[in-house]
PDB file of C-alpha atoms in Angstrom:
ATOM      1  CA  MET A   1      37.378  -4.019  47.012  1.00 98.00           C
ATOM      2  CA  LYS A   2      36.416  -0.564  45.752  1.00 98.00           C
ATOM      3  CA  LEU A   3      36.569   2.562  47.891  1.00 99.00           C
ATOM      4  CA  ALA A   4      35.671   6.226  47.549  1.00 99.00           C
ATOM      5  CA  THR A   5      35.704   9.342  49.704  1.00 98.00           C
ATOM      6  CA  LEU A   6      32.589  11.495  49.960  1.00 98.00           C
ATOM      7  CA  PRO A   7      32.518  15.025  51.406  1.00 98.00           C
ATOM      8  CA  ASN A   8      31.623  15.563  55.060  1.00 97.00           C
ATOM      9  CA  GLN A   9      32.799  19.138  55.758  1.00 94.00           C
ATOM     10  CA  THR A  10      36.336  17.988  56.638  1.00 97.00           C
ATOM     11  CA  PRO A  11      39.452  18.104  54.443  1.00 97.00           C
ATOM     12  CA  ASP A  12      39.766  14.309  54.313  1.00 98.00           C
ATOM     13  CA  GLY A  13      36.113  13.418  53.749  1.00 98.00           C
ATOM     14  CA  ARG A  14      34.357  10.196  54.783  1.00 98.00           C
ATOM     15  CA  LEU A  15      35.540   6.830  53.481  1.00 98.00           C
ATOM     16  CA  HIS A  16      32.896   4.688  51.733  1.00 98.00           C
ATOM     17  CA  VAL A  17      32.825   1.185  50.328  1.00 98.00           C
ATOM     18  CA  VAL A  18      31.528   1.122  46.737  1.00 98.00           C
ATOM     19  CA  SER A  19      29.862  -1.775  44.951  1.00 98.00           C
ATOM     20  CA  ARG A  20      31.681  -3.532  42.124  1.00 98.00           C
ATOM     21  CA  ASP A  21      29.411  -1.965  39.498  1.00 97.00           C
ATOM     22  CA  LEU A  22      29.907   1.508  41.050  1.00 98.00           C
ATOM     23  CA  THR A  23      26.183   2.051  41.582  1.00 98.00           C
ATOM     24  CA  ARG A  24      25.909   1.802  45.379  1.00 98.00           C
ATOM     25  CA  CYS A  25      27.937   2.691  48.451  1.00 98.00           C
ATOM     26  CA  THR A  26      27.900   2.598  52.229  1.00 98.00           C
ATOM     27  CA  PRO A  27      30.068   4.315  54.878  1.00 98.00           C
ATOM     28  CA  ALA A  28      33.111   2.262  55.813  1.00 98.00           C
ATOM     29  CA  GLU A  29      32.711   0.602  59.183  1.00 98.00           C
ATOM     30  CA  GLY A  30      35.432   0.956  61.791  1.00 97.00           C
ATOM     31  CA  VAL A  31      37.450   3.621  59.943  1.00 98.00           C
ATOM     32  CA  THR A  32      36.504   7.084  58.739  1.00 98.00           C
ATOM     33  CA  THR A  33      39.244   8.169  56.308  1.00 98.00           C
ATOM     34  CA  MET A  34      41.330   6.635  53.563  1.00 98.00           C
ATOM     35  CA  GLN A  35      44.543   7.740  55.268  1.00 98.00           C
ATOM     36  CA  ALA A  36      43.574   5.980  58.496  1.00 98.00           C
ATOM     37  CA  LEU A  37      42.827   2.819  56.524  1.00 98.00           C
ATOM     38  CA  ILE A  38      46.179   2.852  54.733  1.00 98.00           C
ATOM     39  CA  GLU A  39      48.037   3.423  57.983  1.00 98.00           C
ATOM     40  CA  ASP A  40      46.452   0.338  59.577  1.00 98.00           C
ATOM     41  CA  TRP A  41      45.619  -1.738  56.507  1.00 98.00           C
ATOM     42  CA  GLU A  42      46.311  -5.204  57.889  1.00 97.00           C
ATOM     43  CA  ALA A  43      43.977  -4.691  60.827  1.00 98.00           C
ATOM     44  CA  LEU A  44      41.174  -2.834  59.055  1.00 98.00           C
ATOM     45  CA  ALA A  45      40.996  -4.167  55.505  1.00 98.00           C
ATOM     46  CA  PRO A  46      39.543  -7.642  56.248  1.00 98.00           C
ATOM     47  CA  ALA A  47      36.378  -6.209  57.798  1.00 98.00           C
ATOM     48  CA  LEU A  48      35.983  -3.781  54.892  1.00 98.00           C
ATOM     49  CA  ALA A  49      36.404  -6.638  52.430  1.00 98.00           C
ATOM     50  CA  ALA A  50      33.533  -8.441  54.153  1.00 98.00           C
ATOM     51  CA  GLN A  51      31.470  -5.249  54.059  1.00 98.00           C
ATOM     52  CA  TYR A  52      32.228  -5.006  50.332  1.00 98.00           C
ATOM     53  CA  GLU A  53      30.891  -8.483  49.647  1.00 98.00           C
ATOM     54  CA  THR A  54      27.738  -7.712  51.623  1.00 98.00           C
ATOM     55  CA  LEU A  55      27.235  -4.526  49.634  1.00 98.00           C
ATOM     56  CA  ASN A  56      27.650  -6.395  46.342  1.00 98.00           C
ATOM     57  CA  ALA A  57      24.798  -8.672  47.415  1.00 97.00           C
ATOM     58  CA  GLY A  58      22.475  -5.671  47.756  1.00 95.00           C
ATOM     59  CA  GLY A  59      21.682  -2.681  49.910  1.00 93.00           C
ATOM     60  CA  GLY A  60      23.520   0.582  50.418  1.00 97.00           C
ATOM     61  CA  THR A  61      22.594   3.917  48.888  1.00 98.00           C
ATOM     62  CA  ALA A  62      23.117   5.294  45.402  1.00 98.00           C
ATOM     63  CA  PHE A  63      26.734   6.131  44.616  1.00 98.00           C
ATOM     64  CA  VAL A  64      26.995   9.416  42.729  1.00 98.00           C
ATOM     65  CA  PRO A  65      30.575   9.653  41.401  1.00 97.00           C
ATOM     66  CA  ALA A  66      30.212  13.377  40.677  1.00 96.00           C
ATOM     67  CA  GLU A  67      29.824  13.976  44.417  1.00 97.00           C
ATOM     68  CA  ALA A  68      33.022  12.138  45.352  1.00 98.00           C
ATOM     69  CA  LEU A  69      36.297  13.717  46.329  1.00 98.00           C
ATOM     70  CA  ALA A  70      39.591  12.243  45.215  1.00 98.00           C
ATOM     71  CA  PRO A  71      39.939   8.890  47.035  1.00 98.00           C
ATOM     72  CA  LEU A  72      42.798  10.391  49.048  1.00 98.00           C
ATOM     73  CA  PRO A  73      42.000  14.126  48.979  1.00 98.00           C
ATOM     74  CA  ARG A  74      45.426  15.014  50.364  1.00 98.00           C
ATOM     75  CA  ALA A  75      48.454  12.837  50.944  1.00 98.00           C
ATOM     76  CA  TRP A  76      51.733  12.873  52.786  1.00 96.00           C
ATOM     77  CA  GLN A  77      53.632  12.253  49.564  1.00 97.00           C
ATOM     78  CA  TRP A  78      53.081  12.315  45.775  1.00 98.00           C
ATOM     79  CA  LEU A  79      55.758  10.878  43.512  1.00 98.00           C
ATOM     80  CA  ASP A  80      55.431  10.702  39.748  1.00 97.00           C
ATOM     81  CA  GLY A  81      57.484   8.563  37.424  1.00 95.00           C
ATOM     82  CA  SER A  82      57.998   8.659  33.680  1.00 91.00           C
ATOM     83  CA  ALA A  83      57.917   4.943  33.060  1.00 88.00           C
ATOM     84  CA  TYR A  84      56.909   4.803  29.385  1.00 91.00           C
ATOM     85  CA  ASP A  85      59.993   5.048  27.190  1.00 86.00           C
ATOM     86  CA  SER A  86      57.932   5.649  24.049  1.00 77.00           C
ATOM     87  CA  HIS A  87      56.756   8.932  25.566  1.00 77.00           C
ATOM     88  CA  GLY A  88      60.121   9.943  27.009  1.00 73.00           C
ATOM     89  CA  ASP A  89      62.063   9.147  23.844  1.00 78.00           C
ATOM     90  CA  LEU A  90      59.634  11.149  21.720  1.00 76.00           C
ATOM     91  CA  MET A  91      59.877  14.164  24.016  1.00 74.00           C
ATOM     92  CA  GLN A  92      63.675  13.998  23.930  1.00 71.00           C
ATOM     93  CA  THR A  93      63.681  13.928  20.139  1.00 72.00           C
ATOM     94  CA  VAL A  94      61.199  16.759  19.732  1.00 68.00           C
ATOM     95  CA  PHE A  95      62.787  19.070  22.286  1.00 65.00           C
ATOM     96  CA  LYS A  96      66.377  18.047  21.453  1.00 65.00           C
ATOM     97  CA  LEU A  97      67.074  17.018  25.037  1.00 66.00           C
ATOM     98  CA  GLU A  98      69.995  14.967  26.236  1.00 67.00           C
ATOM     99  CA  PRO A  99      69.057  11.263  26.371  1.00 64.00           C
ATOM    100  CA  ASN A 100      67.886  10.077  29.760  1.00 66.00           C
ATOM    101  CA  PRO A 101      70.130   7.468  31.395  1.00 68.00           C
ATOM    102  CA  LYS A 102      68.832   3.981  30.688  1.00 72.00           C
ATOM    103  CA  GLY A 103      68.341   1.561  33.552  1.00 77.00           C
ATOM    104  CA  ARG A 104      67.349   4.251  36.032  1.00 87.00           C
ATOM    105  CA  PRO A 105      63.726   5.324  36.591  1.00 90.00           C
ATOM    106  CA  LEU A 106      62.768   8.956  36.127  1.00 89.00           C
ATOM    107  CA  MET A 107      60.797  10.418  39.026  1.00 94.00           C
ATOM    108  CA  TYR A 108      59.971  13.715  40.683  1.00 93.00           C
ATOM    109  CA  GLN A 109      58.219  14.690  43.900  1.00 95.00           C
ATOM    110  CA  GLY A 110      55.203  16.950  43.416  1.00 95.00           C
ATOM    111  CA  MET A 111      52.611  18.740  45.504  1.00 95.00           C
ATOM    112  CA  SER A 112      50.502  16.386  47.595  1.00 97.00           C
ATOM    113  CA  HIS A 113      48.362  18.602  49.810  1.00 97.00           C
ATOM    114  CA  GLN A 114      45.519  18.646  47.259  1.00 97.00           C
ATOM    115  CA  PHE A 115      44.097  16.196  44.730  1.00 98.00           C
ATOM    116  CA  LEU A 116      41.140  17.434  42.711  1.00 98.00           C
ATOM    117  CA  PRO A 117      37.811  15.592  42.418  1.00 98.00           C
ATOM    118  CA  ALA A 118      37.260  13.840  39.102  1.00 98.00           C
ATOM    119  CA  THR A 119      34.469  16.074  37.815  1.00 98.00           C
ATOM    120  CA  ALA A 120      35.468  19.413  39.324  1.00 97.00           C
ATOM    121  CA  ASP A 121      36.314  22.320  37.044  1.00 98.00           C
ATOM    122  CA  VAL A 122      40.066  22.937  37.030  1.00 98.00           C
ATOM    123  CA  PRO A 123      41.002  26.600  37.604  1.00 98.00           C
ATOM    124  CA  LEU A 124      44.290  27.658  36.013  1.00 98.00           C
ATOM    125  CA  PRO A 125      45.966  31.035  35.596  1.00 97.00           C
ATOM    126  CA  SER A 126      46.427  31.409  31.828  1.00 98.00           C
ATOM    127  CA  GLU A 127      45.754  29.721  28.489  1.00 97.00           C
ATOM    128  CA  GLN A 128      49.215  30.895  27.438  1.00 97.00           C
ATOM    129  CA  ASP A 129      50.871  28.426  29.828  1.00 97.00           C
ATOM    130  CA  GLY A 130      50.252  25.440  27.537  1.00 97.00           C
ATOM    131  CA  ILE A 131      47.537  23.600  29.481  1.00 98.00           C
ATOM    132  CA  ASP A 132      47.818  19.843  29.016  1.00 98.00           C
ATOM    133  CA  PHE A 133      46.325  16.703  30.512  1.00 98.00           C
ATOM    134  CA  GLU A 134      48.325  13.554  31.253  1.00 98.00           C
ATOM    135  CA  GLY A 135      46.504  10.256  31.729  1.00 98.00           C
ATOM    136  CA  GLU A 136      48.232   7.961  34.208  1.00 98.00           C
ATOM    137  CA  PHE A 137      47.760   5.032  36.521  1.00 98.00           C
ATOM    138  CA  GLY A 138      48.927   5.180  40.114  1.00 98.00           C
ATOM    139  CA  VAL A 139      49.290   3.184  43.306  1.00 98.00           C
ATOM    140  CA  ILE A 140      48.713   3.999  46.953  1.00 98.00           C
ATOM    141  CA  CYS A 141      51.010   2.095  49.303  1.00 98.00           C
ATOM    142  CA  ASP A 142      51.300   1.609  53.010  1.00 98.00           C
ATOM    143  CA  GLU A 143      54.710   2.110  54.638  1.00 98.00           C
ATOM    144  CA  VAL A 144      57.575   0.855  52.463  1.00 98.00           C
ATOM    145  CA  PRO A 145      60.819   0.337  54.422  1.00 98.00           C
ATOM    146  CA  MET A 146      64.030   1.968  53.286  1.00 98.00           C
ATOM    147  CA  GLY A 147      66.004  -0.329  51.014  1.00 98.00           C
ATOM    148  CA  ALA A 148      63.038  -2.519  50.072  1.00 98.00           C
ATOM    149  CA  ASP A 149      63.601  -4.526  46.898  1.00 98.00           C
ATOM    150  CA  ALA A 150      61.025  -4.593  44.110  1.00 98.00           C
ATOM    151  CA  ALA A 151      59.257  -7.742  45.327  1.00 98.00           C
ATOM    152  CA  THR A 152      58.957  -6.388  48.857  1.00 98.00           C
ATOM    153  CA  ALA A 153      57.772  -3.001  47.608  1.00 98.00           C
ATOM    154  CA  LEU A 154      55.080  -4.598  45.470  1.00 98.00           C
ATOM    155  CA  GLY A 155      53.639  -6.225  48.590  1.00 98.00           C
ATOM    156  CA  HIS A 156      52.987  -2.773  50.015  1.00 98.00           C
ATOM    157  CA  VAL A 157      50.719  -1.680  47.138  1.00 98.00           C
ATOM    158  CA  ARG A 158      47.248  -1.488  48.649  1.00 98.00           C
ATOM    159  CA  LEU A 159      45.185   0.406  46.086  1.00 98.00           C
ATOM    160  CA  LEU A 160      45.285   1.396  42.421  1.00 98.00           C
ATOM    161  CA  VAL A 161      44.030   4.740  41.097  1.00 98.00           C
ATOM    162  CA  GLN A 162      43.602   6.588  37.806  1.00 98.00           C
ATOM    163  CA  ILE A 163      45.145  10.058  37.573  1.00 98.00           C
ATOM    164  CA  ASN A 164      45.109  13.153  35.382  1.00 98.00           C
ATOM    165  CA  ASP A 165      48.456  14.821  36.061  1.00 98.00           C
ATOM    166  CA  TRP A 166      47.846  18.359  34.798  1.00 98.00           C
ATOM    167  CA  SER A 167      50.838  20.093  33.204  1.00 97.00           C
ATOM    168  CA  LEU A 168      51.605  23.617  32.024  1.00 97.00           C
ATOM    169  CA  ARG A 169      53.921  22.837  29.137  1.00 94.00           C
ATOM    170  CA  ARG A 170      55.299  26.294  28.403  1.00 94.00           C
ATOM    171  CA  LEU A 171      56.453  26.676  32.002  1.00 94.00           C
ATOM    172  CA  ALA A 172      58.093  23.258  32.269  1.00 89.00           C
ATOM    173  CA  PRO A 173      61.206  23.971  30.133  1.00 85.00           C
ATOM    174  CA  ILE A 174      61.908  27.117  32.134  1.00 89.00           C
ATOM    175  CA  GLU A 175      61.860  25.202  35.391  1.00 87.00           C
ATOM    176  CA  MET A 176      63.773  22.233  33.978  1.00 82.00           C
ATOM    177  CA  LYS A 177      66.696  24.479  33.097  1.00 80.00           C
ATOM    178  CA  THR A 178      67.103  25.490  36.742  1.00 86.00           C
ATOM    179  CA  GLY A 179      68.036  21.948  37.719  1.00 80.00           C
ATOM    180  CA  PHE A 180      65.469  21.982  40.508  1.00 85.00           C
ATOM    181  CA  GLY A 181      61.990  20.483  40.622  1.00 82.00           C
ATOM    182  CA  TRP A 182      58.793  21.668  38.981  1.00 87.00           C
ATOM    183  CA  ILE A 183      56.635  24.110  40.911  1.00 91.00           C
ATOM    184  CA  GLN A 184      54.628  26.355  38.574  1.00 93.00           C
ATOM    185  CA  ALA A 185      54.426  23.775  35.777  1.00 94.00           C
ATOM    186  CA  LYS A 186      52.681  21.176  37.914  1.00 96.00           C
ATOM    187  CA  PRO A 187      49.328  22.219  39.431  1.00 97.00           C
ATOM    188  CA  ALA A 188      47.198  19.814  41.456  1.00 98.00           C
ATOM    189  CA  CYS A 189      46.425  16.416  39.932  1.00 98.00           C
ATOM    190  CA  SER A 190      42.917  15.039  39.486  1.00 98.00           C
ATOM    191  CA  VAL A 191      42.030  11.500  40.548  1.00 98.00           C
ATOM    192  CA  ALA A 192      39.152   9.274  39.414  1.00 98.00           C
ATOM    193  CA  PRO A 193      36.556   8.790  42.179  1.00 98.00           C
ATOM    194  CA  VAL A 194      37.222   5.141  43.037  1.00 98.00           C
ATOM    195  CA  ALA A 195      40.364   3.416  44.307  1.00 98.00           C
ATOM    196  CA  VAL A 196      40.500  -0.362  43.874  1.00 98.00           C
ATOM    197  CA  THR A 197      42.472  -3.193  45.390  1.00 98.00           C
ATOM    198  CA  PRO A 198      44.718  -4.941  42.844  1.00 98.00           C
ATOM    199  CA  ASP A 199      42.645  -8.139  42.906  1.00 98.00           C
ATOM    200  CA  GLU A 200      39.761  -6.251  41.259  1.00 98.00           C
ATOM    201  CA  LEU A 201      41.825  -6.254  38.055  1.00 98.00           C
ATOM    202  CA  GLY A 202      42.267 -10.032  38.058  1.00 98.00           C
ATOM    203  CA  SER A 203      44.841 -11.058  35.441  1.00 97.00           C
ATOM    204  CA  ALA A 204      45.069  -7.449  34.251  1.00 98.00           C
ATOM    205  CA  TRP A 205      47.249  -6.681  37.288  1.00 98.00           C
ATOM    206  CA  ARG A 206      50.530  -8.364  36.397  1.00 97.00           C
ATOM    207  CA  ASP A 207      54.221  -7.620  36.816  1.00 98.00           C
ATOM    208  CA  GLY A 208      53.336  -4.547  38.856  1.00 98.00           C
ATOM    209  CA  ARG A 209      51.505  -3.050  35.870  1.00 98.00           C
ATOM    210  CA  VAL A 210      47.922  -2.308  34.785  1.00 98.00           C
ATOM    211  CA  ASP A 211      47.371  -4.388  31.653  1.00 98.00           C
ATOM    212  CA  LEU A 212      44.405  -2.365  30.379  1.00 98.00           C
ATOM    213  CA  PRO A 213      43.832   0.591  28.039  1.00 98.00           C
ATOM    214  CA  LEU A 214      43.324   4.113  29.324  1.00 98.00           C
ATOM    215  CA  VAL A 215      40.733   5.714  27.051  1.00 98.00           C
ATOM    216  CA  VAL A 216      41.080   9.484  26.641  1.00 98.00           C
ATOM    217  CA  ASP A 217      38.624  11.835  24.895  1.00 98.00           C
ATOM    218  CA  PHE A 218      39.436  15.498  24.240  1.00 98.00           C
ATOM    219  CA  ASN A 219      36.434  17.758  23.657  1.00 98.00           C
ATOM    220  CA  GLY A 220      34.274  14.732  22.909  1.00 98.00           C
ATOM    221  CA  THR A 221      36.626  13.174  20.345  1.00 98.00           C
ATOM    222  CA  ARG A 222      38.691  10.037  20.928  1.00 98.00           C
ATOM    223  CA  PHE A 223      42.277  11.091  21.571  1.00 98.00           C
ATOM    224  CA  GLY A 224      43.977   7.900  22.713  1.00 98.00           C
ATOM    225  CA  ALA A 225      43.617   4.416  24.129  1.00 98.00           C
ATOM    226  CA  ALA A 226      47.155   3.495  25.123  1.00 97.00           C
ATOM    227  CA  GLU A 227      47.740   0.223  26.946  1.00 98.00           C
ATOM    228  CA  GLY A 228      49.037   0.515  30.497  1.00 98.00           C
ATOM    229  CA  TYR A 229      51.221  -2.584  30.545  1.00 98.00           C
ATOM    230  CA  HIS A 230      54.135  -1.200  28.513  1.00 96.00           C
ATOM    231  CA  MET A 231      56.012   0.413  31.395  1.00 96.00           C
ATOM    232  CA  SER A 232      59.796   0.202  31.247  1.00 94.00           C
ATOM    233  CA  PHE A 233      59.685  -0.047  35.044  1.00 96.00           C
ATOM    234  CA  GLY A 234      56.724  -1.534  36.909  1.00 98.00           C
ATOM    235  CA  PHE A 235      55.305   0.002  40.049  1.00 98.00           C
ATOM    236  CA  ASP A 236      57.337  -2.487  42.070  1.00 98.00           C
ATOM    237  CA  GLU A 237      60.570  -1.118  40.594  1.00 98.00           C
ATOM    238  CA  LEU A 238      59.424   2.496  40.882  1.00 98.00           C
ATOM    239  CA  LEU A 239      58.608   2.054  44.570  1.00 98.00           C
ATOM    240  CA  ALA A 240      61.946   0.337  45.220  1.00 98.00           C
ATOM    241  CA  HIS A 241      63.722   3.186  43.467  1.00 97.00           C
ATOM    242  CA  ALA A 242      61.934   5.758  45.613  1.00 98.00           C
ATOM    243  CA  ALA A 243      62.661   3.804  48.804  1.00 98.00           C
ATOM    244  CA  GLN A 244      66.363   3.354  48.167  1.00 97.00           C
ATOM    245  CA  SER A 245      67.436   5.975  50.696  1.00 97.00           C
ATOM    246  CA  ARG A 246      64.236   6.645  52.661  1.00 96.00           C
ATOM    247  CA  SER A 247      61.151   4.872  53.832  1.00 98.00           C
ATOM    248  CA  LEU A 248      57.894   5.744  52.082  1.00 98.00           C
ATOM    249  CA  VAL A 249      55.185   6.917  54.438  1.00 98.00           C
ATOM    250  CA  ALA A 250      51.837   5.131  54.440  1.00 98.00           C
ATOM    251  CA  GLY A 251      49.578   6.969  52.039  1.00 98.00           C
ATOM    252  CA  THR A 252      52.271   7.682  49.466  1.00 98.00           C
ATOM    253  CA  ILE A 253      50.799   7.977  45.967  1.00 98.00           C
ATOM    254  CA  LEU A 254      53.058   7.086  43.061  1.00 98.00           C
ATOM    255  CA  GLY A 255      52.152   7.699  39.418  1.00 98.00           C
ATOM    256  CA  SER A 256      53.264   5.899  36.292  1.00 98.00           C
ATOM    257  CA  GLY A 257      53.778   8.947  34.121  1.00 96.00           C
ATOM    258  CA  THR A 258      51.900   9.486  30.860  1.00 96.00           C
ATOM    259  CA  VAL A 259      50.585   6.169  29.534  1.00 97.00           C
ATOM    260  CA  SER A 260      52.136   5.694  26.105  1.00 94.00           C
ATOM    261  CA  ASN A 261      52.787   2.973  23.523  1.00 93.00           C
ATOM    262  CA  GLU A 262      55.311   2.791  20.705  1.00 90.00           C
ATOM    263  CA  ASN A 263      52.501   2.651  18.125  1.00 90.00           C
ATOM    264  CA  PHE A 264      51.182   6.032  19.263  1.00 89.00           C
ATOM    265  CA  ARG A 265      50.412   7.065  15.702  1.00 92.00           C
ATOM    266  CA  GLU A 266      47.791   4.307  15.549  1.00 94.00           C
ATOM    267  CA  ILE A 267      46.578   4.025  19.122  1.00 95.00           C
ATOM    268  CA  GLY A 268      46.669   7.703  20.066  1.00 96.00           C
ATOM    269  CA  SER A 269      48.093   9.545  23.048  1.00 96.00           C
ATOM    270  CA  SER A 270      47.316  10.326  26.677  1.00 97.00           C
ATOM    271  CA  CYS A 271      48.533  13.918  26.504  1.00 97.00           C
ATOM    272  CA  ILE A 272      48.582  16.761  23.994  1.00 97.00           C
ATOM    273  CA  ALA A 273      52.358  17.221  24.108  1.00 94.00           C
ATOM    274  CA  GLU A 274      52.879  13.749  22.673  1.00 93.00           C
ATOM    275  CA  ARG A 275      50.388  14.416  19.856  1.00 94.00           C
ATOM    276  CA  ARG A 276      52.129  17.697  19.066  1.00 94.00           C
ATOM    277  CA  GLY A 277      55.478  15.924  19.034  1.00 91.00           C
ATOM    278  CA  ILE A 278      54.231  13.378  16.516  1.00 92.00           C
ATOM    279  CA  GLU A 279      52.857  16.160  14.322  1.00 93.00           C
ATOM    280  CA  LEU A 280      56.146  18.029  14.486  1.00 91.00           C
ATOM    281  CA  LEU A 281      58.082  14.962  13.356  1.00 89.00           C
ATOM    282  CA  ASP A 282      55.589  14.025  10.633  1.00 91.00           C
ATOM    283  CA  THR A 283      54.677  17.422   9.184  1.00 93.00           C
ATOM    284  CA  GLY A 284      57.275  19.850  10.500  1.00 91.00           C
ATOM    285  CA  ALA A 285      54.861  21.727  12.778  1.00 93.00           C
ATOM    286  CA  PRO A 286      52.444  20.894  15.624  1.00 94.00           C
ATOM    287  CA  LYS A 287      48.767  21.296  14.744  1.00 96.00           C
ATOM    288  CA  THR A 288      46.933  20.349  17.931  1.00 97.00           C
ATOM    289  CA  ASP A 289      46.498  23.290  20.293  1.00 97.00           C
ATOM    290  CA  TYR A 290      46.915  23.016  24.013  1.00 98.00           C
ATOM    291  CA  MET A 291      43.720  23.382  26.038  1.00 98.00           C
ATOM    292  CA  LYS A 292      41.711  26.585  26.110  1.00 98.00           C
ATOM    293  CA  PHE A 293      39.347  27.618  28.884  1.00 98.00           C
ATOM    294  CA  GLY A 294      36.138  25.676  28.432  1.00 98.00           C
ATOM    295  CA  ASP A 295      37.877  22.676  26.839  1.00 98.00           C
ATOM    296  CA  GLY A 296      37.214  19.296  28.418  1.00 98.00           C
ATOM    297  CA  VAL A 297      38.971  15.966  28.857  1.00 98.00           C
ATOM    298  CA  ARG A 298      37.480  12.604  29.773  1.00 98.00           C
ATOM    299  CA  MET A 299      39.438   9.539  30.920  1.00 98.00           C
ATOM    300  CA  GLN A 300      38.278   6.044  31.793  1.00 98.00           C
ATOM    301  CA  CYS A 301      39.689   2.565  32.280  1.00 98.00           C
ATOM    302  CA  CYS A 302      37.498  -0.554  32.403  1.00 98.00           C
ATOM    303  CA  LEU A 303      38.151  -4.255  32.440  1.00 98.00           C
ATOM    304  CA  ARG A 304      38.110  -5.756  28.962  1.00 96.00           C
ATOM    305  CA  ASP A 305      34.587  -7.059  29.567  1.00 97.00           C
ATOM    306  CA  GLY A 306      33.424  -3.496  30.250  1.00 96.00           C
ATOM    307  CA  THR A 307      33.286  -3.715  34.052  1.00 96.00           C
ATOM    308  CA  PRO A 308      34.001  -0.215  35.439  1.00 96.00           C
ATOM    309  CA  LEU A 309      37.018   0.179  37.687  1.00 98.00           C
ATOM    310  CA  PHE A 310      37.941   3.676  38.802  1.00 98.00           C
ATOM    311  CA  GLY A 311      35.020   5.646  37.468  1.00 98.00           C
ATOM    312  CA  VAL A 312      35.477   8.555  35.074  1.00 98.00           C
ATOM    313  CA  ILE A 313      37.587  11.683  35.106  1.00 98.00           C
ATOM    314  CA  ASP A 314      35.556  14.271  33.195  1.00 98.00           C
ATOM    315  CA  GLN A 315      36.695  17.866  33.603  1.00 98.00           C
ATOM    316  CA  LYS A 316      37.044  21.200  31.904  1.00 98.00           C
ATOM    317  CA  VAL A 317      39.594  23.934  32.479  1.00 98.00           C
ATOM    318  CA  VAL A 318      38.436  27.383  33.590  1.00 98.00           C
ATOM    319  CA  PRO A 319      40.170  30.663  34.448  1.00 98.00           C
ATOM    320  CA  ASN A 320      41.238  31.112  38.037  1.00 97.00           C
ATOM    321  CA  THR A 321      39.133  33.983  39.324  1.00 89.00           C
TER     322      THR A 321
END
């Protein structure tokens, strides 16, 4: 099943069912918002699944992804992991950081009251802050009980999403040194227009991971196509980690962290910081600039046969005025 949220003059928008090929949509029957659906998934999802199959057979109206909001325009909770060791290890080497403890997921809690639409311009305060994109996958879960193990937590994953977790790289080290969480370095994330149930991925959803490439273009040039499967911790383990001492509210969004592979020199990167780190190691100095106002980034993930999944994130950064 594929779902999107279209604007309706309210903060949470109107939930729609979207056809498998992302060309048509129809308002969800029996539920108006994504949050309401997640909170009562078992009761509401079967009827929406039937509506989805009917839509795939024909009918509905044209789906215009550029008009969509983020699937969950605001959420009770946003957690972001750093589950790709190839990315984390490179950052530690470049910035001469203490090694992260192995066997324990890295995760922070970020702002959740706003997720940006996938084609909206992204207003930011200054080019001097080191504007960077971060391509990620994410999950939306219903309520996960405190103390849930990984297998139990995986059963609470209801939808998968594709995320651009914007970062301001020159502010991050300042905030990291305080020992508290990021505030200024982490503006609102952007989310691709369509959320999908795990079964839409078929065999590409395995071990709590998205076994597909995330294709990233920066200013119209291919920047990376890292494979999503190579997480050191799957979403099942990340959710269990987060739920160790608290329940996770229905509508929690959890991100994978920057998608990265060990062969990043060949396959490319999902963020500029990783590319700069590689350049620093290989040539002694970074060459790729962080984003300037007017620069654009495009991200997309499809099934290996080309079937679209989440739609496209395609945005440019602009000054906040």
